[in-house]
mmCIF file of C-alpha atoms and ligand atoms in Angstrom:
data_model
loop_
_atom_site.group_PDB
_atom_site.id
_atom_site.type_symbol
_atom_site.label_atom_id
_atom_site.label_comp_id
_atom_site.label_asym_id
_atom_site.label_seq_id
_atom_site.Cartn_x
_atom_site.Cartn_y
_atom_site.Cartn_z
ATOM 1 C CA MET A 1 -2.615 9.217 -13.901
ATOM 2 C CA SER A 2 -1.848 6.202 -15.543
ATOM 3 C CA VAL A 3 -2.645 2.634 -14.355
ATOM 4 C CA HIS A 4 0.288 1.009 -15.802
ATOM 5 C CA LYS A 5 3.431 0.420 -13.072
ATOM 6 C CA GLU A 6 6.366 2.349 -15.059
ATOM 7 C CA ILE A 7 8.805 -0.074 -15.575
ATOM 8 C CA LYS A 8 12.444 1.284 -14.585
ATOM 9 C CA ARG A 9 14.952 0.114 -17.552
ATOM 10 C CA VAL A 10 18.458 -1.279 -16.901
ATOM 11 C CA THR A 11 20.636 1.393 -18.163
ATOM 12 C CA THR A 12 24.692 0.952 -17.755
ATOM 13 C CA HIS A 13 24.395 3.590 -14.772
ATOM 14 C CA VAL A 14 22.075 1.285 -12.940
ATOM 15 C CA LEU A 15 24.469 -1.598 -13.557
ATOM 16 C CA SER A 16 27.280 1.104 -11.883
ATOM 17 C CA GLU A 17 24.681 1.852 -9.202
ATOM 18 C CA MET A 18 24.218 -1.817 -8.849
ATOM 19 C CA LYS A 19 27.939 -2.749 -8.276
ATOM 20 C CA LEU A 20 28.394 0.101 -5.999
ATOM 21 C CA LYS A 21 25.521 -1.872 -3.739
ATOM 22 C CA GLY A 22 26.725 -4.838 -4.237
ATOM 23 C CA GLU A 23 24.100 -6.183 -5.346
ATOM 24 C CA LYS A 24 24.780 -9.208 -8.319
ATOM 25 C CA ILE A 25 24.183 -8.410 -12.149
ATOM 26 C CA SER A 26 21.711 -11.029 -13.785
ATOM 27 C CA MET A 27 22.981 -11.640 -17.630
ATOM 28 C CA LEU A 28 21.977 -14.287 -19.859
ATOM 29 C CA THR A 29 21.920 -14.828 -23.536
ATOM 30 C CA ALA A 30 18.365 -14.729 -25.965
ATOM 31 C CA TYR A 31 18.515 -14.482 -29.605
ATOM 32 C CA ASP A 32 14.808 -14.381 -30.407
ATOM 33 C CA TYR A 33 11.611 -12.880 -30.056
ATOM 34 C CA SER A 34 9.334 -14.935 -27.829
ATOM 35 C CA MET A 35 12.647 -16.244 -25.910
ATOM 36 C CA ALA A 36 13.882 -12.974 -25.109
ATOM 37 C CA ARG A 37 10.352 -11.916 -23.480
ATOM 38 C CA LEU A 38 10.152 -14.560 -21.168
ATOM 39 C CA VAL A 39 13.794 -13.902 -19.768
ATOM 40 C CA ASP A 40 13.158 -9.991 -19.779
ATOM 41 C CA GLU A 41 9.585 -10.243 -18.185
ATOM 42 C CA ALA A 42 11.646 -13.106 -15.584
ATOM 43 C CA GLY A 43 13.483 -9.971 -14.364
ATOM 44 C CA VAL A 44 17.304 -10.384 -15.783
ATOM 45 C CA ASP A 45 19.269 -7.698 -15.790
ATOM 46 C CA VAL A 46 21.106 -7.773 -19.334
ATOM 47 C CA ILE A 47 20.148 -9.791 -22.242
ATOM 48 C CA LEU A 48 23.068 -10.716 -24.353
ATOM 49 C CA VAL A 49 22.969 -11.320 -28.052
ATOM 50 C CA GLY A 50 25.155 -13.441 -27.864
ATOM 51 C CA ASP A 51 27.388 -14.652 -30.954
ATOM 52 C CA SER A 52 26.846 -18.122 -29.268
ATOM 53 C CA ALA A 53 23.617 -17.528 -31.280
ATOM 54 C CA SER A 54 26.205 -19.197 -34.182
ATOM 55 C CA ASN A 55 26.301 -22.594 -32.066
ATOM 56 C CA VAL A 56 22.877 -22.723 -30.400
ATOM 57 C CA MET A 57 20.505 -20.779 -33.266
ATOM 58 C CA ALA A 58 22.779 -21.913 -36.658
ATOM 59 C CA GLY A 59 24.068 -25.158 -34.875
ATOM 60 C CA ASN A 60 28.090 -24.227 -36.139
ATOM 61 C CA GLU A 61 30.744 -25.660 -34.348
ATOM 62 C CA THR A 62 32.326 -21.989 -33.724
ATOM 63 C CA THR A 63 31.185 -18.866 -33.089
ATOM 64 C CA LEU A 64 33.282 -17.737 -36.383
ATOM 65 C CA PRO A 65 31.075 -18.255 -39.191
ATOM 66 C CA ILE A 66 27.807 -15.639 -37.787
ATOM 67 C CA THR A 67 27.989 -12.292 -39.782
ATOM 68 C CA LEU A 68 26.817 -9.146 -38.737
ATOM 69 C CA ASP A 69 23.642 -9.125 -40.927
ATOM 70 C CA HIS A 70 22.835 -12.391 -38.890
ATOM 71 C CA MET A 71 23.367 -10.614 -35.788
ATOM 72 C CA ILE A 72 21.553 -7.385 -36.728
ATOM 73 C CA TYR A 73 18.654 -10.051 -37.305
ATOM 74 C CA HIS A 74 18.839 -11.621 -33.797
ATOM 75 C CA GLY A 75 19.340 -8.352 -32.165
ATOM 76 C CA THR A 76 16.190 -6.902 -34.029
ATOM 77 C CA SER A 77 13.734 -10.025 -32.726
ATOM 78 C CA VAL A 78 15.357 -9.430 -29.584
ATOM 79 C CA VAL A 79 14.941 -5.864 -28.849
ATOM 80 C CA LYS A 80 11.125 -5.726 -29.619
ATOM 81 C CA ALA A 81 10.514 -8.239 -26.794
ATOM 82 C CA VAL A 82 12.372 -6.444 -24.416
ATOM 83 C CA LYS A 83 10.961 -3.603 -21.162
ATOM 84 C CA ARG A 84 13.432 -3.518 -19.096
ATOM 85 C CA ALA A 85 16.499 -5.674 -19.354
ATOM 86 C CA LEU A 86 19.582 -3.962 -20.650
ATOM 87 C CA VAL A 87 20.203 -5.088 -24.668
ATOM 88 C CA VAL A 88 23.874 -6.045 -25.434
ATOM 89 C CA VAL A 89 24.875 -7.403 -28.817
ATOM 90 C CA ASP A 90 27.955 -9.534 -30.422
ATOM 91 C CA LEU A 91 29.699 -8.089 -32.369
ATOM 92 C CA PRO A 92 30.805 -11.193 -34.400
ATOM 93 C CA PHE A 93 34.603 -12.041 -35.598
ATOM 94 C CA GLY A 94 35.637 -10.314 -38.706
ATOM 95 C CA THR A 95 33.813 -7.129 -38.033
ATOM 96 C CA TYR A 96 36.349 -5.134 -35.721
ATOM 97 C CA GLN A 97 39.631 -7.018 -35.420
ATOM 98 C CA GLY A 98 40.834 -5.676 -39.228
ATOM 99 C CA ASN A 99 40.610 -2.107 -38.410
ATOM 100 C CA SER A 100 39.062 0.825 -35.703
ATOM 101 C CA LYS A 101 36.967 2.603 -38.887
ATOM 102 C CA GLU A 102 35.463 -1.408 -40.084
ATOM 103 C CA ALA A 103 34.705 -2.023 -36.158
ATOM 104 C CA LEU A 104 33.229 1.745 -36.162
ATOM 105 C CA GLN A 105 31.017 0.705 -39.141
ATOM 106 C CA SER A 106 29.788 -2.392 -37.637
ATOM 107 C CA ALA A 107 29.017 -1.182 -33.990
ATOM 108 C CA ILE A 108 27.101 1.950 -35.754
ATOM 109 C CA ARG A 109 24.670 -0.222 -38.041
ATOM 110 C CA ILE A 110 24.357 -3.054 -35.044
ATOM 111 C CA MET A 111 22.590 0.380 -33.106
ATOM 112 C CA LYS A 112 20.773 1.931 -36.055
ATOM 113 C CA GLU A 113 19.194 -1.080 -36.704
ATOM 114 C CA THR A 114 18.942 -3.195 -33.803
ATOM 115 C CA ALA A 115 17.508 -0.420 -31.619
ATOM 116 C CA ALA A 116 20.251 -2.056 -29.179
ATOM 117 C CA ASP A 117 21.831 -0.595 -26.047
ATOM 118 C CA ALA A 118 24.888 -1.588 -26.399
ATOM 119 C CA VAL A 119 27.543 -3.580 -28.192
ATOM 120 C CA LYS A 120 30.357 -6.453 -26.721
ATOM 121 C CA LEU A 121 33.567 -7.472 -28.427
ATOM 122 C CA GLU A 122 36.621 -9.643 -27.104
ATOM 123 C CA GLY A 123 40.308 -8.484 -26.693
ATOM 124 C CA GLY A 124 42.021 -5.809 -25.016
ATOM 125 C CA ALA A 125 45.123 -4.363 -26.006
ATOM 126 C CA GLU A 126 45.276 -5.330 -29.450
ATOM 127 C CA VAL A 127 41.922 -3.793 -29.843
ATOM 128 C CA LEU A 128 42.037 -0.784 -28.187
ATOM 129 C CA GLU A 129 41.422 1.204 -31.226
ATOM 130 C CA SER A 130 38.595 0.280 -31.727
ATOM 131 C CA VAL A 131 37.079 0.271 -29.025
ATOM 132 C CA ASN A 132 38.377 3.906 -28.350
ATOM 133 C CA ARG A 133 36.849 5.003 -32.166
ATOM 134 C CA ILE A 134 33.478 3.350 -31.057
ATOM 135 C CA LEU A 135 32.965 4.772 -28.000
ATOM 136 C CA SER A 136 33.714 7.911 -29.341
ATOM 137 C CA ALA A 137 30.869 7.841 -31.246
ATOM 138 C CA GLY A 138 28.778 7.317 -28.125
ATOM 139 C CA ILE A 139 27.944 3.906 -28.203
ATOM 140 C CA PRO A 140 28.780 1.796 -24.867
ATOM 141 C CA ILE A 141 31.232 -1.200 -25.276
ATOM 142 C CA MET A 142 31.288 -4.734 -22.623
ATOM 143 C CA GLY A 143 34.547 -6.161 -22.768
ATOM 144 C CA HIS A 144 34.933 -9.600 -23.031
ATOM 145 C CA LEU A 145 38.398 -11.193 -21.721
ATOM 146 C CA GLY A 146 39.308 -14.650 -20.705
ATOM 147 C CA LEU A 147 38.329 -17.904 -22.837
ATOM 148 C CA MET A 148 37.435 -15.916 -25.982
ATOM 149 C CA PRO A 149 35.555 -17.817 -28.410
ATOM 150 C CA GLN A 150 36.332 -15.840 -31.477
ATOM 151 C CA SER A 151 40.086 -17.023 -31.433
ATOM 152 C CA ILE A 152 39.073 -20.633 -30.774
ATOM 153 C CA HIS A 153 41.882 -21.662 -32.930
ATOM 154 C CA ARG A 154 44.749 -19.609 -31.394
ATOM 155 C CA PHE A 155 43.545 -21.229 -28.488
ATOM 156 C CA GLY A 156 43.340 -24.337 -29.733
ATOM 157 C CA THR A 157 41.167 -26.052 -26.770
ATOM 158 C CA TYR A 158 38.148 -24.462 -24.655
ATOM 159 C CA SER A 159 40.031 -24.985 -21.654
ATOM 160 C CA VAL A 160 40.411 -22.992 -18.190
ATOM 161 C CA ARG A 161 42.405 -19.703 -19.190
ATOM 162 C CA ALA A 162 44.851 -17.312 -17.376
ATOM 163 C CA LYS A 163 45.913 -20.442 -15.289
ATOM 164 C CA GLU A 164 49.429 -19.203 -15.736
ATOM 165 C CA GLU A 165 50.767 -15.916 -14.415
ATOM 166 C CA ALA A 166 52.098 -14.258 -17.816
ATOM 167 C CA GLU A 167 48.692 -15.035 -19.005
ATOM 168 C CA ALA A 168 46.767 -13.460 -15.901
ATOM 169 C CA GLU A 169 48.605 -10.276 -15.974
ATOM 170 C CA LYS A 170 47.869 -9.780 -19.171
ATOM 171 C CA LEU A 171 44.335 -10.079 -18.572
ATOM 172 C CA LEU A 172 44.399 -7.666 -15.579
ATOM 173 C CA SER A 173 46.157 -5.035 -17.552
ATOM 174 C CA ASP A 174 43.651 -5.477 -20.548
ATOM 175 C CA ALA A 175 41.053 -4.898 -18.432
ATOM 176 C CA HIS A 176 42.567 -1.709 -17.219
ATOM 177 C CA LEU A 177 43.404 -0.773 -20.233
ATOM 178 C CA LEU A 178 39.426 -1.415 -21.150
ATOM 179 C CA GLU A 179 37.565 0.511 -17.981
ATOM 180 C CA GLU A 180 40.283 3.597 -18.616
ATOM 181 C CA ALA A 181 38.523 3.208 -22.385
ATOM 182 C CA GLY A 182 35.455 3.764 -21.277
ATOM 183 C CA CYS A 183 34.018 0.582 -21.211
ATOM 184 C CA PHE A 184 30.789 0.008 -18.803
ATOM 185 C CA GLY A 185 31.720 -3.325 -18.229
ATOM 186 C CA ILE A 186 33.684 -6.342 -18.797
ATOM 187 C CA VAL A 187 32.800 -10.709 -19.288
ATOM 188 C CA LEU A 188 35.042 -12.588 -17.653
ATOM 189 C CA GLU A 189 35.040 -15.842 -19.789
ATOM 190 C CA LYS A 190 36.531 -19.565 -17.903
ATOM 191 C CA ILE A 191 39.406 -18.053 -15.887
ATOM 192 C CA PRO A 192 40.173 -19.490 -12.111
ATOM 193 C CA ALA A 193 37.919 -17.559 -9.308
ATOM 194 C CA VAL A 194 41.026 -15.472 -7.580
ATOM 195 C CA LEU A 195 41.911 -14.255 -10.784
ATOM 196 C CA GLY A 196 37.940 -13.139 -11.497
ATOM 197 C CA GLU A 197 37.622 -11.577 -7.934
ATOM 198 C CA GLN A 198 41.183 -9.502 -8.353
ATOM 199 C CA VAL A 199 39.990 -8.055 -11.676
ATOM 200 C CA ALA A 200 36.173 -7.164 -9.696
ATOM 201 C CA SER A 201 38.047 -5.667 -6.981
ATOM 202 C CA GLU A 202 40.668 -3.573 -9.568
ATOM 203 C CA LEU A 203 38.058 -2.350 -11.400
ATOM 204 C CA LYS A 204 35.140 -0.121 -10.798
ATOM 205 C CA ILE A 205 32.789 -0.935 -13.538
ATOM 206 C CA PRO A 206 30.781 -4.263 -12.991
ATOM 207 C CA ILE A 207 32.484 -7.533 -13.864
ATOM 208 C CA ILE A 208 30.349 -10.102 -15.235
ATOM 209 C CA GLY A 209 31.371 -13.525 -14.955
ATOM 210 C CA ILE A 210 31.255 -17.062 -17.040
ATOM 211 C CA GLY A 211 33.263 -19.745 -15.058
ATOM 212 C CA ALA A 212 35.277 -17.214 -13.709
ATOM 213 C CA GLY A 213 33.974 -17.948 -9.792
ATOM 214 C CA GLY A 214 31.318 -16.024 -7.035
ATOM 215 C CA GLY A 215 33.865 -12.861 -6.744
ATOM 216 C CA VAL A 216 33.015 -11.089 -9.577
ATOM 217 C CA ASP A 217 29.384 -8.843 -9.721
ATOM 218 C CA GLY A 218 27.275 -10.276 -11.827
ATOM 219 C CA GLN A 219 26.926 -13.927 -13.986
ATOM 220 C CA VAL A 220 26.335 -14.818 -17.721
ATOM 221 C CA LEU A 221 25.038 -18.161 -19.157
ATOM 222 C CA VAL A 222 24.149 -18.999 -22.601
ATOM 223 C CA LEU A 223 20.135 -19.628 -22.308
ATOM 224 C CA HIS A 224 19.684 -22.412 -24.207
ATOM 225 C CA ASP A 225 22.571 -24.117 -21.667
ATOM 226 C CA MET A 226 21.006 -23.596 -18.966
ATOM 227 C CA LEU A 227 17.623 -24.247 -19.623
ATOM 228 C CA GLY A 228 19.338 -27.786 -20.519
ATOM 229 C CA ILE A 229 18.220 -27.163 -24.166
ATOM 230 C CA THR A 230 21.395 -28.102 -25.166
ATOM 231 C CA GLN A 231 22.553 -31.616 -24.273
ATOM 232 C CA GLU A 232 25.757 -32.446 -25.004
ATOM 233 C CA PHE A 233 27.681 -29.035 -23.535
ATOM 234 C CA SER A 234 28.855 -29.729 -19.703
ATOM 235 C CA PRO A 235 31.687 -27.282 -18.337
ATOM 236 C CA ARG A 236 31.752 -27.729 -14.376
ATOM 237 C CA PHE A 237 30.808 -23.855 -15.006
ATOM 238 C CA LEU A 238 27.238 -24.405 -15.826
ATOM 239 C CA ARG A 239 24.189 -25.201 -13.436
ATOM 240 C CA ARG A 240 21.138 -26.410 -15.263
ATOM 241 C CA TYR A 241 17.966 -24.773 -14.403
ATOM 242 C CA HIS A 242 15.397 -27.371 -16.315
ATOM 243 C CA ASN A 243 15.694 -30.499 -18.228
ATOM 244 C CA LEU A 244 14.041 -28.893 -21.480
ATOM 245 C CA ALA A 245 15.258 -30.803 -23.740
ATOM 246 C CA ALA A 246 13.157 -33.926 -22.264
ATOM 247 C CA GLU A 247 10.197 -32.218 -21.941
ATOM 248 C CA ILE A 248 10.314 -30.876 -25.313
ATOM 249 C CA LYS A 249 10.690 -34.356 -26.919
ATOM 250 C CA GLY A 250 7.703 -35.352 -24.504
ATOM 251 C CA ALA A 251 4.959 -32.822 -25.643
ATOM 252 C CA VAL A 252 6.567 -33.423 -28.783
ATOM 253 C CA GLY A 253 6.304 -37.411 -28.447
ATOM 254 C CA ASN A 254 3.029 -37.210 -27.341
ATOM 255 C CA TYR A 255 1.513 -34.939 -29.878
ATOM 256 C CA VAL A 256 2.603 -37.703 -32.333
ATOM 257 C CA GLU A 257 1.420 -40.467 -30.772
ATOM 258 C CA ASP A 258 -2.369 -38.261 -30.533
ATOM 259 C CA VAL A 259 -2.451 -37.496 -34.274
ATOM 260 C CA LYS A 260 -1.245 -41.136 -34.926
ATOM 261 C CA SER A 261 -3.634 -42.540 -32.926
ATOM 262 C CA ARG A 262 -6.730 -40.029 -34.141
ATOM 263 C CA SER A 263 -7.003 -38.513 -30.629
ATOM 264 C CA PHE A 264 -6.100 -35.496 -31.743
ATOM 265 C CA PRO A 265 -8.003 -33.038 -32.450
ATOM 266 C CA ASN A 266 -11.335 -33.881 -31.004
ATOM 267 C CA GLU A 267 -14.595 -32.633 -31.335
ATOM 268 C CA LYS A 268 -13.843 -29.924 -29.242
ATOM 269 C CA GLU A 269 -10.414 -29.293 -31.299
ATOM 270 C CA GLN A 270 -12.578 -28.502 -34.695
ATOM 271 C CA TYR A 271 -15.077 -26.064 -36.652
HETATM 272 O O1 KIV B 301 28.374 -15.056 -27.128
HETATM 273 C C1 KIV B 301 27.482 -15.521 -26.078
HETATM 274 O O2 KIV B 301 27.285 -16.001 -25.992
HETATM 275 C C2 KIV B 301 28.963 -14.963 -24.859
HETATM 276 C C3 KIV B 301 28.409 -15.261 -23.632
HETATM 277 C C4 KIV B 301 29.162 -16.606 -23.410
HETATM 278 C C5 KIV B 301 29.299 -14.469 -22.516
HETATM 279 O O3 KIV B 301 29.543 -14.573 -25.232
#
């Protein structure tokens, strides 16, 4: 008999059971091995290798510049670390909107080269052909509606989406389309809480919110934002659980001081 406790992996099926039972789903981003390992060991249900890596890891202003190769690099690093969470990798801008064949090739590369569990993409009716083609190859998809950062140049701002009735109706109809197509979940970003709650109650698949209120089935945040590593980004929905920027700067400052003052290394720290 094995003395090791079996870790039950989170699957898309587990997530739908969680929704049925009313158990909230926790989701965070991660982009590298070391962080993904900590996040997984801390018990998060879903790890998103988000294209927010473009901002957080590469310092770009938008998510548009990140490439499929970059996402595969991040995805591969994360998957190596994770033992329990479901790992979802974002399809980056320009790899699925052009045509459905290209979309399928992009999704296949992610699944083959990273060994992730699923992909995520932004949009509803506009990308439905790509969604259908990817799903027909047996690749699970998480949708993303509301504020869609890959369309920032069309929106013009990062402000709250779907406040007007027409946009709210389109979002609701897109959410139904994605569910009917077979997506296993949807991220709703920065929309009114009442709309988030309505989508979650009308759909059977789990709805994960970021700035979509408490009436959805789970929450997602960008890891570097909730840990307080990034400092310039402070939307109302962001709860910071730590001020890691201050801690890191303090520790690095102490190291610099110790090197300059010759107190590091001491006698025990050398051979
Ligand atoms: O890329 C990302 O981090 C995301 C989350 C904001 C949901 O899509």
